[in-house]
Amino acid sequence: RMKYAVLSPAEFIPNEVFTEFPGLDSSYKVLLVNSIVVSQEGNWILVTQVEAYYHDHSIDDVSQINRHYEYPEKLEVAMEKCEMGKGTWYELRFRYQKLEFIATGGIFCEEKDKTKIGAFLGVAVPSHLTLNTNFLLFSLHQPTEIISCVRMLRNYKKKASLKKLCFKSLFFESIDFSTPAQLELYKHEPNGFISVCSKLLHLAIIGQLTERDLEDLERNMIEFRHYESLGFTSLPTKEAVMEQIEKISKKIVPVKLGKAKLTLIKLIVNRSLDISNQDLMLLYNEIISWKVKSLNRERVKQFVKTYQ
């Protein structure tokens, strides 16, 4: 069974949101997850996961504030163009008062053949849907089961960064169609730079990183012979590692290893407990974010192959 509304849908927001933002009108209760958005052009998206943001830094300092924006009193659905650096993409957004949801996963009909499905994971919606307008929102009559996790961010040092405001369909999570837990890749990845980086970030961000953890992480690096990436054939001393990192950074030696991996090795070998936000963002953006995007592509490809 499904319910729908035109222009001003009134009951599509996750119940869990009201725990975090009690000032919202509690008549908005039904999940956006597993809802269907249909455009005037006849295209549709089944939303499998969303992230929530509240545009008040006293509550959610992760959100972006536009002091000239008039917040809607009714739930609105829209495609919004986004830009960062040289990149441009469109996001499917749901707004109600200061609360905003961004679709971060979904299934859609293909442009050339409406009988075939496509899928996406991440914030960017498929290009052929970006100019769609005038949306209808359909939701299950009974709320679907969901799981909550932290949002996909670049900066996890802000107060609200670890709030579990990403809502995923339990069903689609169970068939491996959802974004991976970006701060817990170490639980699934084989021992390597990605696994070690993920564990370091996880512990540093939650404030539980200890010298013992750094010792364990260095042992993990030695197991996969990280020193070979630095140009050594056998395990070097700490002093030799630091000297080689300096030479690689200055391009004195012909060894190609990115700044993020050099920083990761340096932090662990030096037993650095106080890691700067700049280094955390470097590690996340250059090592973890790349892997998350790769996993998203793999999961989308497998989903479409399995259920087409």
PDB file of C-alpha atoms in Angstrom:
ATOM      1  CA  ARG A   1       0.000   0.000   0.000  1.00  0.00           C
ATOM      2  CA  MET A   2       1.204   3.502  -0.790  1.00  0.00           C
ATOM      3  CA  LYS A   3       0.196   7.062  -0.016  1.00  0.00           C
ATOM      4  CA  TYR A   4       1.036  10.145  -2.030  1.00  0.00           C
ATOM      5  CA  ALA A   5       0.764  13.911  -1.972  1.00  0.00           C
ATOM      6  CA  VAL A   6       1.024  16.633  -4.607  1.00  0.00           C
ATOM      7  CA  LEU A   7       3.168  19.749  -4.076  1.00  0.00           C
ATOM      8  CA  SER A   8       3.044  19.664  -0.269  1.00  0.00           C
ATOM      9  CA  PRO A   9       3.453  16.080   0.973  1.00  0.00           C
ATOM     10  CA  ALA A  10       2.950  16.042   4.731  1.00  0.00           C
ATOM     11  CA  GLU A  11       4.173  12.761   6.199  1.00  0.00           C
ATOM     12  CA  PHE A  12       7.464  11.491   4.809  1.00  0.00           C
ATOM     13  CA  ILE A  13      10.224  12.166   7.360  1.00  0.00           C
ATOM     14  CA  PRO A  14      12.026   9.495   9.463  1.00  0.00           C
ATOM     15  CA  ASN A  15      10.737   9.207  13.029  1.00  0.00           C
ATOM     16  CA  GLU A  16      14.315   9.162  14.341  1.00  0.00           C
ATOM     17  CA  VAL A  17      14.871  12.723  13.142  1.00  0.00           C
ATOM     18  CA  PHE A  18      12.493  14.084  15.768  1.00  0.00           C
ATOM     19  CA  THR A  19      14.756  12.807  18.533  1.00  0.00           C
ATOM     20  CA  GLU A  20      17.547  15.012  17.204  1.00  0.00           C
ATOM     21  CA  PHE A  21      15.357  17.958  16.187  1.00  0.00           C
ATOM     22  CA  PRO A  22      12.369  18.102  18.601  1.00  0.00           C
ATOM     23  CA  GLY A  23      11.267  21.521  17.344  1.00  0.00           C
ATOM     24  CA  LEU A  24       9.913  20.079  14.098  1.00  0.00           C
ATOM     25  CA  ASP A  25       6.233  19.592  13.419  1.00  0.00           C
ATOM     26  CA  SER A  26       5.645  15.985  14.496  1.00  0.00           C
ATOM     27  CA  SER A  27       2.956  15.405  11.860  1.00  0.00           C
ATOM     28  CA  TYR A  28       5.790  14.607   9.438  1.00  0.00           C
ATOM     29  CA  LYS A  29       6.497  11.011  10.346  1.00  0.00           C
ATOM     30  CA  VAL A  30       6.693   8.584   7.456  1.00  0.00           C
ATOM     31  CA  LEU A  31      10.066   7.611   6.030  1.00  0.00           C
ATOM     32  CA  LEU A  32      11.507   9.027   2.854  1.00  0.00           C
ATOM     33  CA  VAL A  33      13.474   5.784   2.586  1.00  0.00           C
ATOM     34  CA  ASN A  34      11.885   3.463   0.009  1.00  0.00           C
ATOM     35  CA  SER A  35       9.676   6.294  -1.212  1.00  0.00           C
ATOM     36  CA  ILE A  36       9.301   6.927  -4.957  1.00  0.00           C
ATOM     37  CA  VAL A  37       9.782  10.318  -6.583  1.00  0.00           C
ATOM     38  CA  VAL A  38       8.091  10.761  -9.975  1.00  0.00           C
ATOM     39  CA  SER A  39       8.825  13.762 -12.192  1.00  0.00           C
ATOM     40  CA  GLN A  40       6.575  15.587 -14.624  1.00  0.00           C
ATOM     41  CA  GLU A  41       8.764  14.151 -17.395  1.00  0.00           C
ATOM     42  CA  GLY A  42       7.699  10.618 -16.426  1.00  0.00           C
ATOM     43  CA  ASN A  43      10.953   9.533 -14.785  1.00  0.00           C
ATOM     44  CA  TRP A  44      11.113   7.987 -11.317  1.00  0.00           C
ATOM     45  CA  ILE A  45      13.585   7.288  -8.517  1.00  0.00           C
ATOM     46  CA  LEU A  46      13.107   4.794  -5.705  1.00  0.00           C
ATOM     47  CA  VAL A  47      15.025   6.357  -2.808  1.00  0.00           C
ATOM     48  CA  THR A  48      16.976   3.718  -0.857  1.00  0.00           C
ATOM     49  CA  GLN A  49      18.885   5.988   1.528  1.00  0.00           C
ATOM     50  CA  VAL A  50      19.061   9.638   2.610  1.00  0.00           C
ATOM     51  CA  GLU A  51      21.187  11.931   4.761  1.00  0.00           C
ATOM     52  CA  ALA A  52      19.650  14.563   7.043  1.00  0.00           C
ATOM     53  CA  TYR A  53      21.005  18.065   7.722  1.00  0.00           C
ATOM     54  CA  TYR A  54      19.572  20.743   9.997  1.00  0.00           C
ATOM     55  CA  HIS A  55      20.424  24.321   9.026  1.00  0.00           C
ATOM     56  CA  ASP A  56      21.223  25.657  12.475  1.00  0.00           C
ATOM     57  CA  HIS A  57      24.845  25.442  13.628  1.00  0.00           C
ATOM     58  CA  SER A  58      23.830  25.285  17.273  1.00  0.00           C
ATOM     59  CA  ILE A  59      22.285  21.891  16.452  1.00  0.00           C
ATOM     60  CA  ASP A  60      24.120  20.676  13.347  1.00  0.00           C
ATOM     61  CA  ASP A  61      27.433  22.455  12.706  1.00  0.00           C
ATOM     62  CA  VAL A  62      28.022  20.244   9.648  1.00  0.00           C
ATOM     63  CA  SER A  63      25.203  21.862   7.665  1.00  0.00           C
ATOM     64  CA  GLN A  64      25.701  24.828   5.357  1.00  0.00           C
ATOM     65  CA  ILE A  65      23.883  28.039   6.282  1.00  0.00           C
ATOM     66  CA  ASN A  66      22.411  30.510   3.803  1.00  0.00           C
ATOM     67  CA  ARG A  67      21.110  33.464   5.792  1.00  0.00           C
ATOM     68  CA  HIS A  68      19.154  34.768   2.799  1.00  0.00           C
ATOM     69  CA  TYR A  69      17.304  31.504   2.188  1.00  0.00           C
ATOM     70  CA  GLU A  70      13.612  31.284   3.123  1.00  0.00           C
ATOM     71  CA  TYR A  71      12.962  27.886   4.632  1.00  0.00           C
ATOM     72  CA  PRO A  72       9.778  26.175   3.382  1.00  0.00           C
ATOM     73  CA  GLU A  73       6.890  25.466   5.744  1.00  0.00           C
ATOM     74  CA  LYS A  74       5.833  22.465   3.660  1.00  0.00           C
ATOM     75  CA  LEU A  75       7.972  19.587   2.440  1.00  0.00           C
ATOM     76  CA  GLU A  76       9.506  20.429  -0.951  1.00  0.00           C
ATOM     77  CA  VAL A  77      11.229  18.145  -3.463  1.00  0.00           C
ATOM     78  CA  ALA A  78      13.773  19.540  -5.915  1.00  0.00           C
ATOM     79  CA  MET A  79      16.855  18.848  -8.007  1.00  0.00           C
ATOM     80  CA  GLU A  80      19.695  21.171  -7.024  1.00  0.00           C
ATOM     81  CA  LYS A  81      22.896  21.941  -8.900  1.00  0.00           C
ATOM     82  CA  CYS A  82      26.057  21.691  -6.781  1.00  0.00           C
ATOM     83  CA  GLU A  83      29.622  22.758  -7.503  1.00  0.00           C
ATOM     84  CA  MET A  84      32.979  22.154  -5.853  1.00  0.00           C
ATOM     85  CA  GLY A  85      36.189  23.180  -7.551  1.00  0.00           C
ATOM     86  CA  LYS A  86      35.835  22.116 -11.181  1.00  0.00           C
ATOM     87  CA  GLY A  87      33.190  19.483 -10.384  1.00  0.00           C
ATOM     88  CA  THR A  88      29.463  19.921 -11.028  1.00  0.00           C
ATOM     89  CA  TRP A  89      26.633  17.541 -10.131  1.00  0.00           C
ATOM     90  CA  TYR A  90      22.941  17.495  -9.194  1.00  0.00           C
ATOM     91  CA  GLU A  91      21.362  16.265  -5.959  1.00  0.00           C
ATOM     92  CA  LEU A  92      17.806  15.193  -5.158  1.00  0.00           C
ATOM     93  CA  ARG A  93      16.830  17.167  -2.057  1.00  0.00           C
ATOM     94  CA  PHE A  94      13.854  17.210   0.292  1.00  0.00           C
ATOM     95  CA  ARG A  95      13.346  20.348   2.418  1.00  0.00           C
ATOM     96  CA  TYR A  96      11.056  21.103   5.316  1.00  0.00           C
ATOM     97  CA  GLN A  97      11.666  24.169   7.500  1.00  0.00           C
ATOM     98  CA  LYS A  98      15.389  24.056   8.457  1.00  0.00           C
ATOM     99  CA  LEU A  99      15.575  20.309   7.852  1.00  0.00           C
ATOM    100  CA  GLU A 100      16.993  18.980   4.601  1.00  0.00           C
ATOM    101  CA  PHE A 101      17.461  15.478   3.244  1.00  0.00           C
ATOM    102  CA  ILE A 102      19.730  14.489   0.373  1.00  0.00           C
ATOM    103  CA  ALA A 103      19.168  11.221  -1.474  1.00  0.00           C
ATOM    104  CA  THR A 104      22.424   9.228  -1.378  1.00  0.00           C
ATOM    105  CA  GLY A 105      21.181   6.049  -2.996  1.00  0.00           C
ATOM    106  CA  GLY A 106      18.437   5.034  -5.354  1.00  0.00           C
ATOM    107  CA  ILE A 107      17.084   3.035  -8.270  1.00  0.00           C
ATOM    108  CA  PHE A 108      15.754   4.696 -11.424  1.00  0.00           C
ATOM    109  CA  CYS A 109      14.386   3.981 -14.887  1.00  0.00           C
ATOM    110  CA  GLU A 110      16.878   4.224 -17.731  1.00  0.00           C
ATOM    111  CA  GLU A 111      16.474   7.124 -20.156  1.00  0.00           C
ATOM    112  CA  LYS A 112      16.376   5.146 -23.421  1.00  0.00           C
ATOM    113  CA  ASP A 113      14.457   2.118 -22.153  1.00  0.00           C
ATOM    114  CA  LYS A 114      11.939   2.696 -19.352  1.00  0.00           C
ATOM    115  CA  THR A 115      11.694  -1.066 -18.759  1.00  0.00           C
ATOM    116  CA  LYS A 116      15.330  -1.202 -17.607  1.00  0.00           C
ATOM    117  CA  ILE A 117      16.644   0.016 -14.276  1.00  0.00           C
ATOM    118  CA  GLY A 118      19.769   1.871 -13.253  1.00  0.00           C
ATOM    119  CA  ALA A 119      21.084   2.683  -9.801  1.00  0.00           C
ATOM    120  CA  PHE A 120      23.308   5.164  -7.968  1.00  0.00           C
ATOM    121  CA  LEU A 121      25.111   5.403  -4.637  1.00  0.00           C
ATOM    122  CA  GLY A 122      26.438   8.768  -3.495  1.00  0.00           C
ATOM    123  CA  VAL A 123      24.922  12.227  -3.780  1.00  0.00           C
ATOM    124  CA  ALA A 124      25.034  12.660  -7.580  1.00  0.00           C
ATOM    125  CA  VAL A 125      21.832  11.654  -9.379  1.00  0.00           C
ATOM    126  CA  PRO A 126      21.962  10.310 -12.984  1.00  0.00           C
ATOM    127  CA  SER A 127      22.524  13.002 -15.597  1.00  0.00           C
ATOM    128  CA  HIS A 128      19.293  12.390 -17.520  1.00  0.00           C
ATOM    129  CA  LEU A 129      17.252  13.196 -14.397  1.00  0.00           C
ATOM    130  CA  THR A 130      18.944  16.483 -13.555  1.00  0.00           C
ATOM    131  CA  LEU A 131      16.551  18.755 -15.452  1.00  0.00           C
ATOM    132  CA  ASN A 132      13.369  17.047 -14.252  1.00  0.00           C
ATOM    133  CA  THR A 133      10.733  19.249 -12.574  1.00  0.00           C
ATOM    134  CA  ASN A 134       7.452  19.162 -10.627  1.00  0.00           C
ATOM    135  CA  PHE A 135       7.833  16.040  -8.525  1.00  0.00           C
ATOM    136  CA  LEU A 136       5.264  13.740  -6.947  1.00  0.00           C
ATOM    137  CA  LEU A 137       6.351  11.872  -3.815  1.00  0.00           C
ATOM    138  CA  PHE A 138       4.943   8.417  -3.028  1.00  0.00           C
ATOM    139  CA  SER A 139       5.633   6.570   0.222  1.00  0.00           C
ATOM    140  CA  LEU A 140       4.815   3.182   1.689  1.00  0.00           C
ATOM    141  CA  HIS A 141       1.727   3.311   3.900  1.00  0.00           C
ATOM    142  CA  GLN A 142       3.722   1.668   6.698  1.00  0.00           C
ATOM    143  CA  PRO A 143       7.259   2.932   7.461  1.00  0.00           C
ATOM    144  CA  THR A 144      10.005   0.652   6.192  1.00  0.00           C
ATOM    145  CA  GLU A 145      12.750  -0.763   8.393  1.00  0.00           C
ATOM    146  CA  ILE A 146      15.914   1.309   8.374  1.00  0.00           C
ATOM    147  CA  ILE A 147      19.376   1.447   9.869  1.00  0.00           C
ATOM    148  CA  SER A 148      21.104   4.668  10.933  1.00  0.00           C
ATOM    149  CA  CYS A 149      24.774   5.543  10.509  1.00  0.00           C
ATOM    150  CA  VAL A 150      27.037   8.584  10.250  1.00  0.00           C
ATOM    151  CA  ARG A 151      26.883  10.779   7.171  1.00  0.00           C
ATOM    152  CA  MET A 152      29.409  10.840   4.309  1.00  0.00           C
ATOM    153  CA  LEU A 153      31.482  13.881   5.224  1.00  0.00           C
ATOM    154  CA  ARG A 154      34.915  15.319   4.510  1.00  0.00           C
ATOM    155  CA  ASN A 155      35.424  16.777   7.992  1.00  0.00           C
ATOM    156  CA  TYR A 156      34.649  14.591  11.010  1.00  0.00           C
ATOM    157  CA  LYS A 157      36.017  16.971  13.642  1.00  0.00           C
ATOM    158  CA  LYS A 158      32.824  18.996  13.983  1.00  0.00           C
ATOM    159  CA  LYS A 159      30.491  18.377  16.930  1.00  0.00           C
ATOM    160  CA  ALA A 160      27.643  16.903  14.880  1.00  0.00           C
ATOM    161  CA  SER A 161      29.808  14.895  12.481  1.00  0.00           C
ATOM    162  CA  LEU A 162      29.303  11.586  14.306  1.00  0.00           C
ATOM    163  CA  LYS A 163      25.539  11.876  14.659  1.00  0.00           C
ATOM    164  CA  LYS A 164      23.793   8.972  12.942  1.00  0.00           C
ATOM    165  CA  LEU A 165      21.771  10.976  10.438  1.00  0.00           C
ATOM    166  CA  CYS A 166      22.195   8.774   7.387  1.00  0.00           C
ATOM    167  CA  PHE A 167      19.146   6.514   7.014  1.00  0.00           C
ATOM    168  CA  LYS A 168      19.386   3.368   4.889  1.00  0.00           C
ATOM    169  CA  SER A 169      16.796   0.821   3.867  1.00  0.00           C
ATOM    170  CA  LEU A 170      17.436  -2.343   5.868  1.00  0.00           C
ATOM    171  CA  PHE A 171      16.363  -4.443   2.893  1.00  0.00           C
ATOM    172  CA  PHE A 172      18.752  -2.823   0.432  1.00  0.00           C
ATOM    173  CA  GLU A 173      21.530  -2.902   3.023  1.00  0.00           C
ATOM    174  CA  SER A 174      20.946  -6.660   3.386  1.00  0.00           C
ATOM    175  CA  ILE A 175      21.562  -7.197  -0.347  1.00  0.00           C
ATOM    176  CA  ASP A 176      24.695  -5.027  -0.255  1.00  0.00           C
ATOM    177  CA  PHE A 177      23.175  -2.072  -2.081  1.00  0.00           C
ATOM    178  CA  SER A 178      24.163   0.837   0.141  1.00  0.00           C
ATOM    179  CA  THR A 179      27.143   3.090   0.689  1.00  0.00           C
ATOM    180  CA  PRO A 180      29.842   1.432   2.842  1.00  0.00           C
ATOM    181  CA  ALA A 181      30.518   2.503   6.435  1.00  0.00           C
ATOM    182  CA  GLN A 182      33.401   4.796   5.503  1.00  0.00           C
ATOM    183  CA  LEU A 183      34.951   4.918   8.980  1.00  0.00           C
ATOM    184  CA  GLU A 184      34.796   1.144   9.390  1.00  0.00           C
ATOM    185  CA  LEU A 185      36.436  -0.090   6.194  1.00  0.00           C
ATOM    186  CA  TYR A 186      39.106  -1.750   8.345  1.00  0.00           C
ATOM    187  CA  LYS A 187      36.512  -4.346   9.402  1.00  0.00           C
ATOM    188  CA  HIS A 188      36.222  -5.648   5.833  1.00  0.00           C
ATOM    189  CA  GLU A 189      39.287  -4.570   3.873  1.00  0.00           C
ATOM    190  CA  PRO A 190      42.403  -6.786   3.703  1.00  0.00           C
ATOM    191  CA  ASN A 191      45.464  -5.525   5.544  1.00  0.00           C
ATOM    192  CA  GLY A 192      46.895  -2.597   3.579  1.00  0.00           C
ATOM    193  CA  PHE A 193      47.030   1.179   3.462  1.00  0.00           C
ATOM    194  CA  ILE A 194      43.224   1.511   3.247  1.00  0.00           C
ATOM    195  CA  SER A 195      42.594  -0.736   6.251  1.00  0.00           C
ATOM    196  CA  VAL A 196      45.273   0.932   8.382  1.00  0.00           C
ATOM    197  CA  CYS A 197      44.129   4.416   7.380  1.00  0.00           C
ATOM    198  CA  SER A 198      40.503   3.579   8.161  1.00  0.00           C
ATOM    199  CA  LYS A 199      41.390   2.282  11.637  1.00  0.00           C
ATOM    200  CA  LEU A 200      43.553   5.312  12.394  1.00  0.00           C
ATOM    201  CA  LEU A 201      40.822   7.724  11.296  1.00  0.00           C
ATOM    202  CA  HIS A 202      38.152   5.860  13.237  1.00  0.00           C
ATOM    203  CA  LEU A 203      40.119   5.945  16.499  1.00  0.00           C
ATOM    204  CA  ALA A 204      41.308   9.535  16.061  1.00  0.00           C
ATOM    205  CA  ILE A 205      37.840  10.870  15.213  1.00  0.00           C
ATOM    206  CA  ILE A 206      36.094   9.204  18.160  1.00  0.00           C
ATOM    207  CA  GLY A 207      38.915  10.349  20.456  1.00  0.00           C
ATOM    208  CA  GLN A 208      40.169   6.906  21.470  1.00  0.00           C
ATOM    209  CA  LEU A 209      43.546   6.725  19.713  1.00  0.00           C
ATOM    210  CA  THR A 210      46.318   5.440  22.023  1.00  0.00           C
ATOM    211  CA  GLU A 211      50.039   4.756  21.651  1.00  0.00           C
ATOM    212  CA  ARG A 212      49.240   1.045  21.834  1.00  0.00           C
ATOM    213  CA  ASP A 213      46.930   1.438  18.839  1.00  0.00           C
ATOM    214  CA  LEU A 214      49.715   3.128  16.877  1.00  0.00           C
ATOM    215  CA  GLU A 215      52.058   0.266  17.740  1.00  0.00           C
ATOM    216  CA  ASP A 216      49.468  -2.212  16.457  1.00  0.00           C
ATOM    217  CA  LEU A 217      48.984  -0.190  13.280  1.00  0.00           C
ATOM    218  CA  GLU A 218      52.722  -0.143  12.651  1.00  0.00           C
ATOM    219  CA  ARG A 219      52.814  -3.928  13.016  1.00  0.00           C
ATOM    220  CA  ASN A 220      50.025  -4.133  10.465  1.00  0.00           C
ATOM    221  CA  MET A 221      52.040  -1.976   8.071  1.00  0.00           C
ATOM    222  CA  ILE A 222      55.106  -4.145   8.547  1.00  0.00           C
ATOM    223  CA  GLU A 223      53.004  -7.226   7.741  1.00  0.00           C
ATOM    224  CA  PHE A 224      52.123  -5.864   4.301  1.00  0.00           C
ATOM    225  CA  ARG A 225      55.677  -4.523   3.871  1.00  0.00           C
ATOM    226  CA  HIS A 226      54.829  -0.848   3.662  1.00  0.00           C
ATOM    227  CA  TYR A 227      58.532  -0.093   3.610  1.00  0.00           C
ATOM    228  CA  GLU A 228      58.785  -1.467   0.072  1.00  0.00           C
ATOM    229  CA  SER A 229      56.554   1.423  -1.039  1.00  0.00           C
ATOM    230  CA  LEU A 230      59.240   3.724   0.359  1.00  0.00           C
ATOM    231  CA  GLY A 231      61.937   2.042  -1.707  1.00  0.00           C
ATOM    232  CA  PHE A 232      63.416  -0.257   0.972  1.00  0.00           C
ATOM    233  CA  THR A 233      64.023  -3.983   0.459  1.00  0.00           C
ATOM    234  CA  SER A 234      64.128  -4.786   4.192  1.00  0.00           C
ATOM    235  CA  LEU A 235      62.653  -3.299   7.359  1.00  0.00           C
ATOM    236  CA  PRO A 236      64.387   0.054   8.016  1.00  0.00           C
ATOM    237  CA  THR A 237      64.895   1.977  11.235  1.00  0.00           C
ATOM    238  CA  LYS A 238      62.552   4.790  12.234  1.00  0.00           C
ATOM    239  CA  GLU A 239      65.246   7.304  11.419  1.00  0.00           C
ATOM    240  CA  ALA A 240      65.721   5.850   7.940  1.00  0.00           C
ATOM    241  CA  VAL A 241      61.952   5.952   7.327  1.00  0.00           C
ATOM    242  CA  MET A 242      61.681   9.619   8.305  1.00  0.00           C
ATOM    243  CA  GLU A 243      64.685  10.543   6.189  1.00  0.00           C
ATOM    244  CA  GLN A 244      63.265   8.694   3.176  1.00  0.00           C
ATOM    245  CA  ILE A 245      59.861  10.365   3.567  1.00  0.00           C
ATOM    246  CA  GLU A 246      61.629  13.735   3.485  1.00  0.00           C
ATOM    247  CA  LYS A 247      63.542  12.773   0.327  1.00  0.00           C
ATOM    248  CA  ILE A 248      60.422  11.476  -1.421  1.00  0.00           C
ATOM    249  CA  SER A 249      58.509  14.646  -0.505  1.00  0.00           C
ATOM    250  CA  LYS A 250      61.279  16.769  -2.020  1.00  0.00           C
ATOM    251  CA  LYS A 251      61.607  14.416  -5.027  1.00  0.00           C
ATOM    252  CA  ILE A 252      65.237  13.744  -4.233  1.00  0.00           C
ATOM    253  CA  VAL A 253      64.739   9.990  -4.753  1.00  0.00           C
ATOM    254  CA  PRO A 254      62.782   8.414  -7.680  1.00  0.00           C
ATOM    255  CA  VAL A 255      60.060   6.876  -5.482  1.00  0.00           C
ATOM    256  CA  LYS A 256      56.425   7.698  -6.234  1.00  0.00           C
ATOM    257  CA  LEU A 257      54.207   7.627  -3.155  1.00  0.00           C
ATOM    258  CA  GLY A 258      51.389  10.094  -2.582  1.00  0.00           C
ATOM    259  CA  LYS A 259      51.344  12.712   0.146  1.00  0.00           C
ATOM    260  CA  ALA A 260      48.497  10.993   1.996  1.00  0.00           C
ATOM    261  CA  LYS A 261      50.309   7.658   2.329  1.00  0.00           C
ATOM    262  CA  LEU A 262      53.531   9.406   3.331  1.00  0.00           C
ATOM    263  CA  THR A 263      51.566  11.287   5.997  1.00  0.00           C
ATOM    264  CA  LEU A 264      49.934   8.086   7.217  1.00  0.00           C
ATOM    265  CA  ILE A 265      53.299   6.325   7.634  1.00  0.00           C
ATOM    266  CA  LYS A 266      54.822   9.382   9.319  1.00  0.00           C
ATOM    267  CA  LEU A 267      51.958   9.727  11.834  1.00  0.00           C
ATOM    268  CA  ILE A 268      52.126   6.068  12.826  1.00  0.00           C
ATOM    269  CA  VAL A 269      55.907   5.774  13.009  1.00  0.00           C
ATOM    270  CA  ASN A 270      56.104   8.984  15.062  1.00  0.00           C
ATOM    271  CA  ARG A 271      53.321   7.758  17.398  1.00  0.00           C
ATOM    272  CA  SER A 272      51.354  10.955  16.786  1.00  0.00           C
ATOM    273  CA  LEU A 273      48.329  11.077  19.084  1.00  0.00           C
ATOM    274  CA  ASP A 274      47.363  14.669  18.303  1.00  0.00           C
ATOM    275  CA  ILE A 275      46.537  14.567  14.591  1.00  0.00           C
ATOM    276  CA  SER A 276      45.616  17.864  12.955  1.00  0.00           C
ATOM    277  CA  ASN A 277      42.307  18.304  11.203  1.00  0.00           C
ATOM    278  CA  GLN A 278      44.239  19.081   8.020  1.00  0.00           C
ATOM    279  CA  ASP A 279      45.963  15.677   8.138  1.00  0.00           C
ATOM    280  CA  LEU A 280      42.695  13.889   8.935  1.00  0.00           C
ATOM    281  CA  MET A 281      41.021  15.480   5.927  1.00  0.00           C
ATOM    282  CA  LEU A 282      44.001  14.625   3.717  1.00  0.00           C
ATOM    283  CA  LEU A 283      43.872  10.959   4.747  1.00  0.00           C
ATOM    284  CA  TYR A 284      40.120  10.766   4.281  1.00  0.00           C
ATOM    285  CA  ASN A 285      39.949  12.566   0.931  1.00  0.00           C
ATOM    286  CA  GLU A 286      42.975  10.891  -0.673  1.00  0.00           C
ATOM    287  CA  ILE A 287      42.688   7.332   0.683  1.00  0.00           C
ATOM    288  CA  ILE A 288      39.242   6.584   2.133  1.00  0.00           C
ATOM    289  CA  SER A 289      37.026   8.673  -0.144  1.00  0.00           C
ATOM    290  CA  TRP A 290      38.592   7.120  -3.248  1.00  0.00           C
ATOM    291  CA  LYS A 291      37.908   3.614  -1.908  1.00  0.00           C
ATOM    292  CA  VAL A 292      34.326   4.465  -0.963  1.00  0.00           C
ATOM    293  CA  LYS A 293      33.634   5.720  -4.488  1.00  0.00           C
ATOM    294  CA  SER A 294      35.166   2.557  -5.923  1.00  0.00           C
ATOM    295  CA  LEU A 295      32.991   0.354  -3.683  1.00  0.00           C
ATOM    296  CA  ASN A 296      29.919   2.371  -4.654  1.00  0.00           C
ATOM    297  CA  ARG A 297      30.615   1.739  -8.349  1.00  0.00           C
ATOM    298  CA  GLU A 298      31.135  -1.983  -7.724  1.00  0.00           C
ATOM    299  CA  ARG A 299      27.898  -2.291  -5.742  1.00  0.00           C
ATOM    300  CA  VAL A 300      25.875  -0.396  -8.344  1.00  0.00           C
ATOM    301  CA  LYS A 301      27.271  -2.565 -11.129  1.00  0.00           C
ATOM    302  CA  GLN A 302      26.518  -5.773  -9.217  1.00  0.00           C
ATOM    303  CA  PHE A 303      23.001  -4.635  -8.275  1.00  0.00           C
ATOM    304  CA  VAL A 304      22.032  -3.784 -11.853  1.00  0.00           C
ATOM    305  CA  LYS A 305      23.585  -7.025 -13.138  1.00  0.00           C
ATOM    306  CA  THR A 306      21.653  -9.083 -10.571  1.00  0.00           C
ATOM    307  CA  TYR A 307      18.238  -7.407 -10.703  1.00  0.00           C
ATOM    308  CA  GLN A 308      17.997  -6.070 -14.269  1.00  0.00           C
TER     309      GLN A 308
END
